[in-house]
mmCIF file of C-alpha atoms in Angstrom:
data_model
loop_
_atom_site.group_PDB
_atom_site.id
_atom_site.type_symbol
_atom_site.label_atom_id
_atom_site.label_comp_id
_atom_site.label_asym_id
_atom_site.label_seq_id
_atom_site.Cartn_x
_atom_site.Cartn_y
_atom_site.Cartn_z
ATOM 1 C CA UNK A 326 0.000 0.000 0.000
ATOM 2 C CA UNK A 327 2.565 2.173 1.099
ATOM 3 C CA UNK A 328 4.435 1.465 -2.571
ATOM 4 C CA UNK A 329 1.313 2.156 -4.520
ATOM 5 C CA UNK A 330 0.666 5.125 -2.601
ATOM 6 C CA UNK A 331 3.618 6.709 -3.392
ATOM 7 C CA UNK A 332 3.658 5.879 -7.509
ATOM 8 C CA UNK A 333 0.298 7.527 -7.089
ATOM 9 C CA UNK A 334 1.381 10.484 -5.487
ATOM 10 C CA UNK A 335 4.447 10.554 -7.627
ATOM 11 C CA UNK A 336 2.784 10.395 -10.893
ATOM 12 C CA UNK A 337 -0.595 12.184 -10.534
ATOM 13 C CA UNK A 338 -0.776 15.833 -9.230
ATOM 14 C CA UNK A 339 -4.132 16.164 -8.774
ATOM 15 C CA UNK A 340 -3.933 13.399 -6.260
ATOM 16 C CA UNK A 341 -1.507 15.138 -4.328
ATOM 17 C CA UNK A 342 -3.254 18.272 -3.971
ATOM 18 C CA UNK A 343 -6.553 15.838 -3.421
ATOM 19 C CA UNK A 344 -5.059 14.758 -0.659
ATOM 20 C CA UNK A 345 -3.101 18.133 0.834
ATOM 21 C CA UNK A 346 -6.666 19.523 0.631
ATOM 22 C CA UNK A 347 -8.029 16.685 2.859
ATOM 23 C CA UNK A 348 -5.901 16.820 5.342
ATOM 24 C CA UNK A 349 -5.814 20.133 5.852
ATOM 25 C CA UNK A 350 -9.596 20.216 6.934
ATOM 26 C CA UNK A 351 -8.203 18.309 10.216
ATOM 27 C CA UNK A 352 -11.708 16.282 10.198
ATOM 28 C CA UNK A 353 -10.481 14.221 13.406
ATOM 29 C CA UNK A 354 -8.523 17.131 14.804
ATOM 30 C CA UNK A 355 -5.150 16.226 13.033
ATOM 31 C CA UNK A 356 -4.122 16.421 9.506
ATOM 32 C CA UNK A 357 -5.267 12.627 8.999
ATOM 33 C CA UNK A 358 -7.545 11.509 6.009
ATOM 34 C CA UNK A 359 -9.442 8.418 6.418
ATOM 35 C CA UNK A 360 -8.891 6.384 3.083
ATOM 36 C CA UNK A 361 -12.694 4.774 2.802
ATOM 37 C CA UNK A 362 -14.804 8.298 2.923
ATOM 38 C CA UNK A 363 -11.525 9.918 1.054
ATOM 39 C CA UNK A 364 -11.688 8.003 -2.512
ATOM 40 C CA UNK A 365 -15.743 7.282 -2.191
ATOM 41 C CA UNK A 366 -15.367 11.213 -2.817
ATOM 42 C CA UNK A 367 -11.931 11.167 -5.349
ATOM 43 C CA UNK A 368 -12.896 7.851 -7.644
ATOM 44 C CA UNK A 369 -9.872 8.414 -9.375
ATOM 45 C CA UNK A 370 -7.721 8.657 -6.303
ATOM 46 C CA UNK A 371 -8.756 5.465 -5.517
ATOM 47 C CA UNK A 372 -8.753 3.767 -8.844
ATOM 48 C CA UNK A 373 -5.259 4.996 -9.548
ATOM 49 C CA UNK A 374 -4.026 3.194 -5.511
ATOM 50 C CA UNK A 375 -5.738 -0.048 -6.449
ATOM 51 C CA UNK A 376 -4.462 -0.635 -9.985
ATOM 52 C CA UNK A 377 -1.042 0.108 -8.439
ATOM 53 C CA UNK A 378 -1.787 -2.034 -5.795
ATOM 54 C CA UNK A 379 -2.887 -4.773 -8.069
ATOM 55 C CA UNK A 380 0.622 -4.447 -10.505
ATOM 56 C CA UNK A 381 2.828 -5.227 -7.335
ATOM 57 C CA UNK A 382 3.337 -8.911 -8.048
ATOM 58 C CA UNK A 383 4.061 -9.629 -4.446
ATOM 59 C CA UNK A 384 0.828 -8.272 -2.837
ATOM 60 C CA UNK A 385 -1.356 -10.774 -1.675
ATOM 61 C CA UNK A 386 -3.803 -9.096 -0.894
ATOM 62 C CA UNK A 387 -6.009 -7.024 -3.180
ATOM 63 C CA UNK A 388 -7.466 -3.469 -1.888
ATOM 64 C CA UNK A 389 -10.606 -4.378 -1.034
ATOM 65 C CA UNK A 390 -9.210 -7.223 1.008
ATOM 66 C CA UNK A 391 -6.809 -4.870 2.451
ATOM 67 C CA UNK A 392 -9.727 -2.542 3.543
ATOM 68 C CA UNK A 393 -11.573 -5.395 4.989
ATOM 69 C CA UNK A 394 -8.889 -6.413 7.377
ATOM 70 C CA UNK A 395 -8.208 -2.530 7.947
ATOM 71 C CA UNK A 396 -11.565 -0.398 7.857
ATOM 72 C CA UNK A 397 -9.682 2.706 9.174
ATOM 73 C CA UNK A 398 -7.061 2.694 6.709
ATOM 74 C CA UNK A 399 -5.580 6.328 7.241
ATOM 75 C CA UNK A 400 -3.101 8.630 5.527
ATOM 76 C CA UNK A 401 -1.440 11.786 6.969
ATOM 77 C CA UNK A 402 0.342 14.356 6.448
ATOM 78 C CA UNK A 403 2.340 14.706 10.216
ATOM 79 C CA UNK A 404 4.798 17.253 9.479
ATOM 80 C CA UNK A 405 5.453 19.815 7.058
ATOM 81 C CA UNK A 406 2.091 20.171 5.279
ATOM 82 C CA UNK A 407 2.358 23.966 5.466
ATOM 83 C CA UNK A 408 5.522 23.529 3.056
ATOM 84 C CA UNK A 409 4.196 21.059 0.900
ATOM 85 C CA UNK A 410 3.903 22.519 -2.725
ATOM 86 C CA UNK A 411 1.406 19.297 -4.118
ATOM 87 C CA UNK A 412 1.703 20.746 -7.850
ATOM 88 C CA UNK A 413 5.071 19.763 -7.828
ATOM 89 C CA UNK A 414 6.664 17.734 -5.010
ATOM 90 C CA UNK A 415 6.095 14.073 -4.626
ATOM 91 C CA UNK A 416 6.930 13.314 -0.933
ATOM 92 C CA UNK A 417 7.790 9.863 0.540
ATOM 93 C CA UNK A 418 5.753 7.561 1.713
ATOM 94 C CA UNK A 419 6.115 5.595 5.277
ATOM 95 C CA UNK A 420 4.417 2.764 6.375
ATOM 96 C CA UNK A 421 3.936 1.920 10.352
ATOM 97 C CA UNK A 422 5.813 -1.317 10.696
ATOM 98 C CA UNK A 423 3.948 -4.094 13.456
ATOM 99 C CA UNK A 424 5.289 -4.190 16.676
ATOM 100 C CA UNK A 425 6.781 -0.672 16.237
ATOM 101 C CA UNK A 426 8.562 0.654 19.162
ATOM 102 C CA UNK A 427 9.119 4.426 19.849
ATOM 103 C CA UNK A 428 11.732 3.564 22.977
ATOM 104 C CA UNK A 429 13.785 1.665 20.624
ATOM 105 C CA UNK A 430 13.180 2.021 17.043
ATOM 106 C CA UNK A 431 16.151 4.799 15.423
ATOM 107 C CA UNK A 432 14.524 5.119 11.999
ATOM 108 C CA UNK A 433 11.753 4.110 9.711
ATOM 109 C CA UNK A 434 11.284 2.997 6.308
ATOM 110 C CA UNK A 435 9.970 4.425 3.599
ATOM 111 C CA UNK A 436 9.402 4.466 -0.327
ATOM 112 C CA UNK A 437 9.626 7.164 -3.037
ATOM 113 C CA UNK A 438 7.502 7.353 -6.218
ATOM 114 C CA UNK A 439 9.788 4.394 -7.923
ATOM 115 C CA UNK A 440 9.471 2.086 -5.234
ATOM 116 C CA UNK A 441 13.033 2.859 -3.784
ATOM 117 C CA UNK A 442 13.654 2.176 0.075
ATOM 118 C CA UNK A 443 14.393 5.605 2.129
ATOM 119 C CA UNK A 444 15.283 5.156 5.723
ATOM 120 C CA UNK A 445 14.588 8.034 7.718
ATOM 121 C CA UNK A 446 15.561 9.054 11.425
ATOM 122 C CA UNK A 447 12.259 7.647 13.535
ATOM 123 C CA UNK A 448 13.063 10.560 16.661
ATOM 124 C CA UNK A 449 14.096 13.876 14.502
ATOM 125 C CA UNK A 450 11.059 15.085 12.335
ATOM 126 C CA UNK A 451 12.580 15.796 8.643
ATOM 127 C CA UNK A 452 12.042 18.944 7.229
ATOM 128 C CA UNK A 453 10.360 18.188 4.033
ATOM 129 C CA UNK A 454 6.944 16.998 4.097
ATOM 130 C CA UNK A 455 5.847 12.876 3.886
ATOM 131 C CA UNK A 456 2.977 11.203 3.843
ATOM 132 C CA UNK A 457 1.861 8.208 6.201
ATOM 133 C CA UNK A 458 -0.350 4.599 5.446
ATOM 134 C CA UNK A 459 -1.539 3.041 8.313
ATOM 135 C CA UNK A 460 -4.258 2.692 10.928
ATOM 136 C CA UNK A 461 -6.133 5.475 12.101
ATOM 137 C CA UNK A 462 -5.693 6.090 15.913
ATOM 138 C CA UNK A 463 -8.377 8.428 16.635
ATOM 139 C CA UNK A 464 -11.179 6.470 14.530
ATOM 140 C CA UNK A 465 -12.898 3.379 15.282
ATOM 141 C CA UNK A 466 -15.405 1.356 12.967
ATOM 142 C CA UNK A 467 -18.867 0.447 13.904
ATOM 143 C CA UNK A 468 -17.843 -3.206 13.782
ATOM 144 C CA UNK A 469 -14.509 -2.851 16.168
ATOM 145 C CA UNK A 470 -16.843 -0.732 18.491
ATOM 146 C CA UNK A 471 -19.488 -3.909 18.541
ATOM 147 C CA UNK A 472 -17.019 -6.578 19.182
ATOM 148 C CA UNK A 473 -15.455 -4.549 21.757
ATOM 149 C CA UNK A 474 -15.070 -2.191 24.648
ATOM 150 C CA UNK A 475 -14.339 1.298 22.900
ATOM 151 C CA UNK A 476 -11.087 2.871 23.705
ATOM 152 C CA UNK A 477 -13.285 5.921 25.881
ATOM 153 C CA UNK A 478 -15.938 8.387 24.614
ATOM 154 C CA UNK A 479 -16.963 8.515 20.927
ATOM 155 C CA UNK A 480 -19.100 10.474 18.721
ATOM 156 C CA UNK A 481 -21.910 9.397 16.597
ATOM 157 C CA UNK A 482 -20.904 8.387 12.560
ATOM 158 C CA UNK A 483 -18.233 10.577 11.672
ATOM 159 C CA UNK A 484 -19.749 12.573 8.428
ATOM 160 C CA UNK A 485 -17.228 12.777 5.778
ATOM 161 C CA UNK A 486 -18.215 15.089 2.673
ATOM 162 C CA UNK A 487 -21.516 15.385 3.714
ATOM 163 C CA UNK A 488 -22.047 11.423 3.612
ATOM 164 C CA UNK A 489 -22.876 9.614 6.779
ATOM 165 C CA UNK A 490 -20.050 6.946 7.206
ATOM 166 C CA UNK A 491 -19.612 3.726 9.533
ATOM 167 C CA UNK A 492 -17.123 5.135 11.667
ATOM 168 C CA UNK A 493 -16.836 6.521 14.968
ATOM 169 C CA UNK A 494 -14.449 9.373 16.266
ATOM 170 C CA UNK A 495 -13.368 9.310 19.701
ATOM 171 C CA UNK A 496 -13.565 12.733 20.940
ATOM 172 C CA UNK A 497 -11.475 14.580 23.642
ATOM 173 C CA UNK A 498 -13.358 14.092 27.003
ATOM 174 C CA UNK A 499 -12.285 18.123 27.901
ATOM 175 C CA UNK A 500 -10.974 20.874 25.921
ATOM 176 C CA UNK A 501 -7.763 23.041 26.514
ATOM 177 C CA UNK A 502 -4.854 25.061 25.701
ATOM 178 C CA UNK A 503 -1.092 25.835 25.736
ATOM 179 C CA UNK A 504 1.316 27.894 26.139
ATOM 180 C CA UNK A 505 3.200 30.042 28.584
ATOM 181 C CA UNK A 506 3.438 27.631 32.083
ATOM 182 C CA UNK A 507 5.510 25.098 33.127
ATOM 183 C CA UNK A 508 5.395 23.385 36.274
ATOM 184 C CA UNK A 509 7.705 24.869 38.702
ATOM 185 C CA UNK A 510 9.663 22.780 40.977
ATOM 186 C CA UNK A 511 11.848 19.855 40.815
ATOM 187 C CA UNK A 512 10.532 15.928 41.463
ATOM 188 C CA UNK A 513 10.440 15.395 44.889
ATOM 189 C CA UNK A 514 8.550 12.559 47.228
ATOM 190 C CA UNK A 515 7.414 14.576 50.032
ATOM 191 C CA UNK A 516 3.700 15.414 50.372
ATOM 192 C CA UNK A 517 1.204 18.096 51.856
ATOM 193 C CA UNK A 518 -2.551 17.464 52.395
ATOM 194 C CA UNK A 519 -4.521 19.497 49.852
ATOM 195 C CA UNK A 520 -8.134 17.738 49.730
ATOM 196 C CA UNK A 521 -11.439 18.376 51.219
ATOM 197 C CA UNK A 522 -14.282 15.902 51.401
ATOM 198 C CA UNK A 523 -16.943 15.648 49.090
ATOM 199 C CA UNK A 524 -15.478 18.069 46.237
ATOM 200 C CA UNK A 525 -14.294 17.701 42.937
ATOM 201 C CA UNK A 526 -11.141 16.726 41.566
ATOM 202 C CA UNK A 527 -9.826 18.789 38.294
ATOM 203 C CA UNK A 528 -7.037 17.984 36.110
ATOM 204 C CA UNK A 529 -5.300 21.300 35.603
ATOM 205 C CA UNK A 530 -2.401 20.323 32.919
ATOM 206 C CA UNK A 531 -0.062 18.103 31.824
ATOM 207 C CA UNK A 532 3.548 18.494 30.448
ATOM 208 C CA UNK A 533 5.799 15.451 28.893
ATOM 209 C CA UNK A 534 9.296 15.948 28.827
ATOM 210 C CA UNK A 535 10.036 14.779 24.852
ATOM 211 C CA UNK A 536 6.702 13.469 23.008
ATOM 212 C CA UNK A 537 8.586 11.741 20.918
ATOM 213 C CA UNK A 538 9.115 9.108 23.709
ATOM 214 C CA UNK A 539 5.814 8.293 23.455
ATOM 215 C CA UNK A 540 4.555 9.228 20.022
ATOM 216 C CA UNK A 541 6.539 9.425 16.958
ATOM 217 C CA UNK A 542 6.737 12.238 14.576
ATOM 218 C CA UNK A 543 5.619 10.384 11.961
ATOM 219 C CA UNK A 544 2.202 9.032 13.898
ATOM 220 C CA UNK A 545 1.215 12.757 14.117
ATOM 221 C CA UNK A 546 -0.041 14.731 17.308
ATOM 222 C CA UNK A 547 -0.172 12.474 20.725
ATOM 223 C CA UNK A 548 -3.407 11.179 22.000
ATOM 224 C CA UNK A 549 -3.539 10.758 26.126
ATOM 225 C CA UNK A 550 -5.726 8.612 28.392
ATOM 226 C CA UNK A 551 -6.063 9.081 31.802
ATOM 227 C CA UNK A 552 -7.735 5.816 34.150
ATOM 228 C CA UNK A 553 -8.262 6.572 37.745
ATOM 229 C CA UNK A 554 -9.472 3.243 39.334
ATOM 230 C CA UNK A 555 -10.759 3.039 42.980
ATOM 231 C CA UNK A 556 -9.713 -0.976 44.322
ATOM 232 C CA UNK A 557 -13.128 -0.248 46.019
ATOM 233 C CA UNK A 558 -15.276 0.944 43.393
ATOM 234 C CA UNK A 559 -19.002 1.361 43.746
ATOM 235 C CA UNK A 560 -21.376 -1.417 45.658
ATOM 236 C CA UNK A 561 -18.270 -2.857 46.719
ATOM 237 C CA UNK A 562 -17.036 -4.292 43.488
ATOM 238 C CA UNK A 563 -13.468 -4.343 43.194
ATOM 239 C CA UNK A 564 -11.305 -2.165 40.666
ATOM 240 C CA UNK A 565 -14.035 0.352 39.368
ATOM 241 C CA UNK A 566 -12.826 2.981 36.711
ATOM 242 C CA UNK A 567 -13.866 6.159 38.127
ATOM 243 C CA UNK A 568 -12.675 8.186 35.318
ATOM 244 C CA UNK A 569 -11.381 7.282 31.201
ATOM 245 C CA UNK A 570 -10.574 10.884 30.246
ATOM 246 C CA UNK A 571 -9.243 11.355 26.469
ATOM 247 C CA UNK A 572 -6.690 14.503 25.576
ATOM 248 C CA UNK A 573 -5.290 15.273 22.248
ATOM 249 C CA UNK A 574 -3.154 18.251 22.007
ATOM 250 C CA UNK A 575 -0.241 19.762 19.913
ATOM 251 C CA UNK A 576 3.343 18.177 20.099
ATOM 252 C CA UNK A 577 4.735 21.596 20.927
ATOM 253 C CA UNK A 578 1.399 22.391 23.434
ATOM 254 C CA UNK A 579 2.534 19.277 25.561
ATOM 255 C CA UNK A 580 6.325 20.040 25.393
ATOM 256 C CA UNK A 581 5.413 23.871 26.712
ATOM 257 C CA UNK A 582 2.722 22.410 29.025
ATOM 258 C CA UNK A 583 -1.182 21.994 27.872
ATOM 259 C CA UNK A 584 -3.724 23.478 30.161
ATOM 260 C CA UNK A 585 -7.288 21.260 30.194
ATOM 261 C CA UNK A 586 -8.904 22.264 33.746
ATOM 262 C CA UNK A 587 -10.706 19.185 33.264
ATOM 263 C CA UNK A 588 -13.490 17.664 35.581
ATOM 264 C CA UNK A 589 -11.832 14.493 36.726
ATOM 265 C CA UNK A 590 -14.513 13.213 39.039
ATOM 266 C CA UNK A 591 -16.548 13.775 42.712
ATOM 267 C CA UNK A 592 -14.325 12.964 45.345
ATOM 268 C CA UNK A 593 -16.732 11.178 48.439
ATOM 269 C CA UNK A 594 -14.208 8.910 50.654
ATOM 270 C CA UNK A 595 -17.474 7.294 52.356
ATOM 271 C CA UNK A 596 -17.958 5.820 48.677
ATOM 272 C CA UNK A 597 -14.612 5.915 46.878
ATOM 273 C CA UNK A 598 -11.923 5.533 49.883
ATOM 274 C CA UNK A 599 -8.980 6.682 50.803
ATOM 275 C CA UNK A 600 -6.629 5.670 47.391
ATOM 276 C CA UNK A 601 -6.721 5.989 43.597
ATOM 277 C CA UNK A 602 -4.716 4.271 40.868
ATOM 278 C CA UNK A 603 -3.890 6.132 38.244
ATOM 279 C CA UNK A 604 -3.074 4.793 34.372
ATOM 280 C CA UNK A 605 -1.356 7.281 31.927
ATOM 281 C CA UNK A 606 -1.293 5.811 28.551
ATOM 282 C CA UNK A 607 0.097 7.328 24.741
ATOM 283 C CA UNK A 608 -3.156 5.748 22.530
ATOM 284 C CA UNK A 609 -1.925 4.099 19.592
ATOM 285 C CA UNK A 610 -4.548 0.985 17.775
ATOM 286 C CA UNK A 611 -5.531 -2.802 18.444
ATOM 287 C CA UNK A 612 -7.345 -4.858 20.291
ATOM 288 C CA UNK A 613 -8.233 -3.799 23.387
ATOM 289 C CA UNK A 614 -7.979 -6.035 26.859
ATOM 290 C CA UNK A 615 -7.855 -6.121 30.338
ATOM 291 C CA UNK A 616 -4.476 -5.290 32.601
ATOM 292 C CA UNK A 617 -3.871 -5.479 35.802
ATOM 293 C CA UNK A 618 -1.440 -4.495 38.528
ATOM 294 C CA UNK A 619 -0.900 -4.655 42.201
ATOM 295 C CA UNK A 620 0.902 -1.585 44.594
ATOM 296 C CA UNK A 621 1.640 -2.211 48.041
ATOM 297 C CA UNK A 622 2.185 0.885 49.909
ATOM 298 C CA UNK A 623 3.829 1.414 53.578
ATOM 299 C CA UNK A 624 2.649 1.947 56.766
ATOM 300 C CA UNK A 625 4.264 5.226 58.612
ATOM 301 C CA UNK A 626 6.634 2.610 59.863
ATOM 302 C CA UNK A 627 7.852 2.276 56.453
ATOM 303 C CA UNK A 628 6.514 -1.675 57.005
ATOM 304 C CA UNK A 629 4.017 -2.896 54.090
ATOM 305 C CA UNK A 630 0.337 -2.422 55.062
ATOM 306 C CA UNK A 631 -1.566 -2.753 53.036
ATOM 307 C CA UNK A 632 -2.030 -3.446 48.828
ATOM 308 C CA UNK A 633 -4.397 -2.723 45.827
ATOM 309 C CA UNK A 634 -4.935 -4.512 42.899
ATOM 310 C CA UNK A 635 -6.555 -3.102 40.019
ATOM 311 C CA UNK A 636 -8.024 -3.496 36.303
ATOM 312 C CA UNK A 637 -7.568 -1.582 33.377
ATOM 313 C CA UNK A 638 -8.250 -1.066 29.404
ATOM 314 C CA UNK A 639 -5.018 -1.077 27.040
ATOM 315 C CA UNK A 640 -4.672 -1.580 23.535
ATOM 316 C CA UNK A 641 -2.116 -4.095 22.171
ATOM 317 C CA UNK A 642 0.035 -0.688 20.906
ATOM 318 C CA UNK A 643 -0.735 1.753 23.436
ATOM 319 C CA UNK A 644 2.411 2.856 25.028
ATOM 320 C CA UNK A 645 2.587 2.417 29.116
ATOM 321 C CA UNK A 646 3.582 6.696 30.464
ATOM 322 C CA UNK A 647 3.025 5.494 34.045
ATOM 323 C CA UNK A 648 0.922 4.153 37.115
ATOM 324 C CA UNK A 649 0.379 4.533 40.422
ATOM 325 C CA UNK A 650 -1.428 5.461 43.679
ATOM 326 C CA UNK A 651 -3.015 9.147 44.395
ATOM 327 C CA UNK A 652 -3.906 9.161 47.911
ATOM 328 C CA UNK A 653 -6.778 11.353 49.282
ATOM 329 C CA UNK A 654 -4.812 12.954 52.884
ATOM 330 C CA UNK A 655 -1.492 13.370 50.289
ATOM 331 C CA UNK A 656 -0.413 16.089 47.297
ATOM 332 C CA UNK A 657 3.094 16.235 46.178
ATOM 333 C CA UNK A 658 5.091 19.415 48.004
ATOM 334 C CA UNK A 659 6.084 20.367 44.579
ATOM 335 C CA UNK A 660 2.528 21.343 43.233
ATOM 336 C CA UNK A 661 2.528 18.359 40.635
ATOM 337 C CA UNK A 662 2.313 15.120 40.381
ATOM 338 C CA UNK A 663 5.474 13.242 38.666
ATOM 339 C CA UNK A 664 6.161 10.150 36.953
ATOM 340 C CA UNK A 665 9.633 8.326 35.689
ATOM 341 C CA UNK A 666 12.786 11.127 34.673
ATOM 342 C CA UNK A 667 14.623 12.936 31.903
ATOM 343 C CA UNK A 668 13.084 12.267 28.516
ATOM 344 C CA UNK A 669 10.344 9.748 29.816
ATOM 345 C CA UNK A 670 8.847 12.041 32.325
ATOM 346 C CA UNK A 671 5.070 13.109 32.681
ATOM 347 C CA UNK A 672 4.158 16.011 34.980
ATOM 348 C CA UNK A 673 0.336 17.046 35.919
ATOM 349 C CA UNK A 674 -1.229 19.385 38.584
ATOM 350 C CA UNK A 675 -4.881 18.370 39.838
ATOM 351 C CA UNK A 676 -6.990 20.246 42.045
ATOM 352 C CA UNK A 677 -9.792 20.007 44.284
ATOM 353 C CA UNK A 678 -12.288 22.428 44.026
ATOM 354 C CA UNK A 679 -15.872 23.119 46.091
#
């Protein structure tokens, strides 16, 4: 796909600017272009893919069985699109390769309009535009969404061009901003009550050290889940998610530091206790299951007293930020919350508000 996609690009100008167009409407918030409702609209776009698709001898697959297995076949334009003169440039084409690793990976492949291998540097953003083939992160189909738990909040059929189609966008669970603050402070373990019965919890902002840790340049802007799980949970259960909160933001806007004041949830210790796990998770695609983990935390004695085990919802490509306890009589002295070090780290400030 990725190979046909490029001799497409590379040999048809009107599908370039097709798609430049597209993407710059932002339809799920980033410059993404779901293939399906893309070339129902640009026949020849889609014609042009498929017969290219259909001359590579060592496809086994044919497009419409490729679409099949992927509904939410997407291509984006992550970086550069403001640069990107479509008349005339034909930009390279990458392709997300399975198991993909941000940690580890140091470059990625990709192919120009001949069907020549280009390896580029997977944690530096070029500076010429390129196109990307893969799944879509931030779109699920009806199908997926029936056969499974959905990865948080979603909308109703996403309308594309005025048509009604069969997929679902997940939308942001709280709006925000960025720009101008970053948490003051260095990491520290010492803490200072800061809650009051019975009020509500806000999540003022988060801040990641290097994005690129988490989300690649070349899988666009970074999509954040927040879990907080009480080991209680309600009617005694055990492990209930209190709150699945969604955030997409800028690369840059979570760098400086992006500002949500978000509604987290209603803080009663009579119903939800004393302790809170938390999940931070980078949303990537797959199937999603079931994870668990277990904290024991220490008496003032510094002796173990007493532990918490609890579920939670994870795609098979999400990437893992961090986890832990919040505890109700506890804030950190610092003002914010902090998870791991150096490039890896995740900072965010709650508050608990009347």
């Amino acid at each position: 796909m990725a190979k046909a996609l490029a001799r497409t690009l590379g040999t048809d100008a009107a599908a370039r600017q097709q798609l430049k167009a597209e993407a710059l409407k932002k339809v799920d918030g980033d410059y993404d272009v779901l293939y399906q409702p893309f070339v129902a609209a640009h026949t020849d776009f889609g014609q042009h893919v498929a017969a290219a698709v259909a001359g590579n001898s060592s496809d086994t697959l044919t497009m419409p069985e490729l679409l099949d297995r992927i509904p939410t076949l997407n291509l984006s334009v992550p970086v550069n699109i403001a640069k990107w003169d479509a008349a005339t440039y034909a930009p390279l084409v990458v392709f997300i390769p399975a198991g993909y690793n941000e940690r580890t990976a140091t470059r990625v492949k990709a192919y120009n309009q001949d069907g020549n291998e280009h390896w580029l540097d997977a944690q530096k953003a070029p500076d010429f535009p390129v196109v990307v083939v893969g799944p879509s992160e931030r779109v699920t189909s009806l199908a997926a969404a029936a056969k499974q738990p959905t990865a948080g909040p979603v909308s109703t059929t996403l309308p594309i061009g005025g048509n009604t189609t069969n997929l679902l966008l997940q939308q942001e669970t709280d709006g925000g901003g960025g720009g101008g603050y970053t948490p003051l402070g260095t990491t520290g373990t010492a803490a200072t009550p800061c809650r009051t019965d019975k009020q509500t919890e806000f999540l003022r902002s988060i801040w990641l050290a290097d994005v690129s840790q988490y989300e690649s340049w070349f899988l666009g802007d970074p999509e954040l889940r927040l879990q907080l799980i009480s080991p209680i949970g309600s009617g005694g259960t055990i492990s209930s998610t209190v709150v699945d909160n969604h955030y997409t933001m800028g690369r840059g806007t979570i760098e400086d530091t992006y500002h949500c004041d978000a509604r987290l949830f209603y803080w009663d210790k009579a119903f939800l206790g004393q302790v809170l796990a938390y999940v931070w998770l980078e949303e990537d695609f797959g199937d999603i299951a079931d994870a668990e983990f277990t904290f024991g935390y220490p008496s003032k004695d510094g002796s173990p007293s007493a532990s918490v085990k609890v579920t939670y919802k994870v795609a098979n490509h999400d990437d893992e930020i961090a986890k832990g306890l919040i505890f109700f009589a506890e804030c950190p002295s610092q003002g914010y919350y902090s998870a791991n070090g150096g490039r890896t780290e995740i900072r965010w400030v709650t508050e608990n508000r009347p």
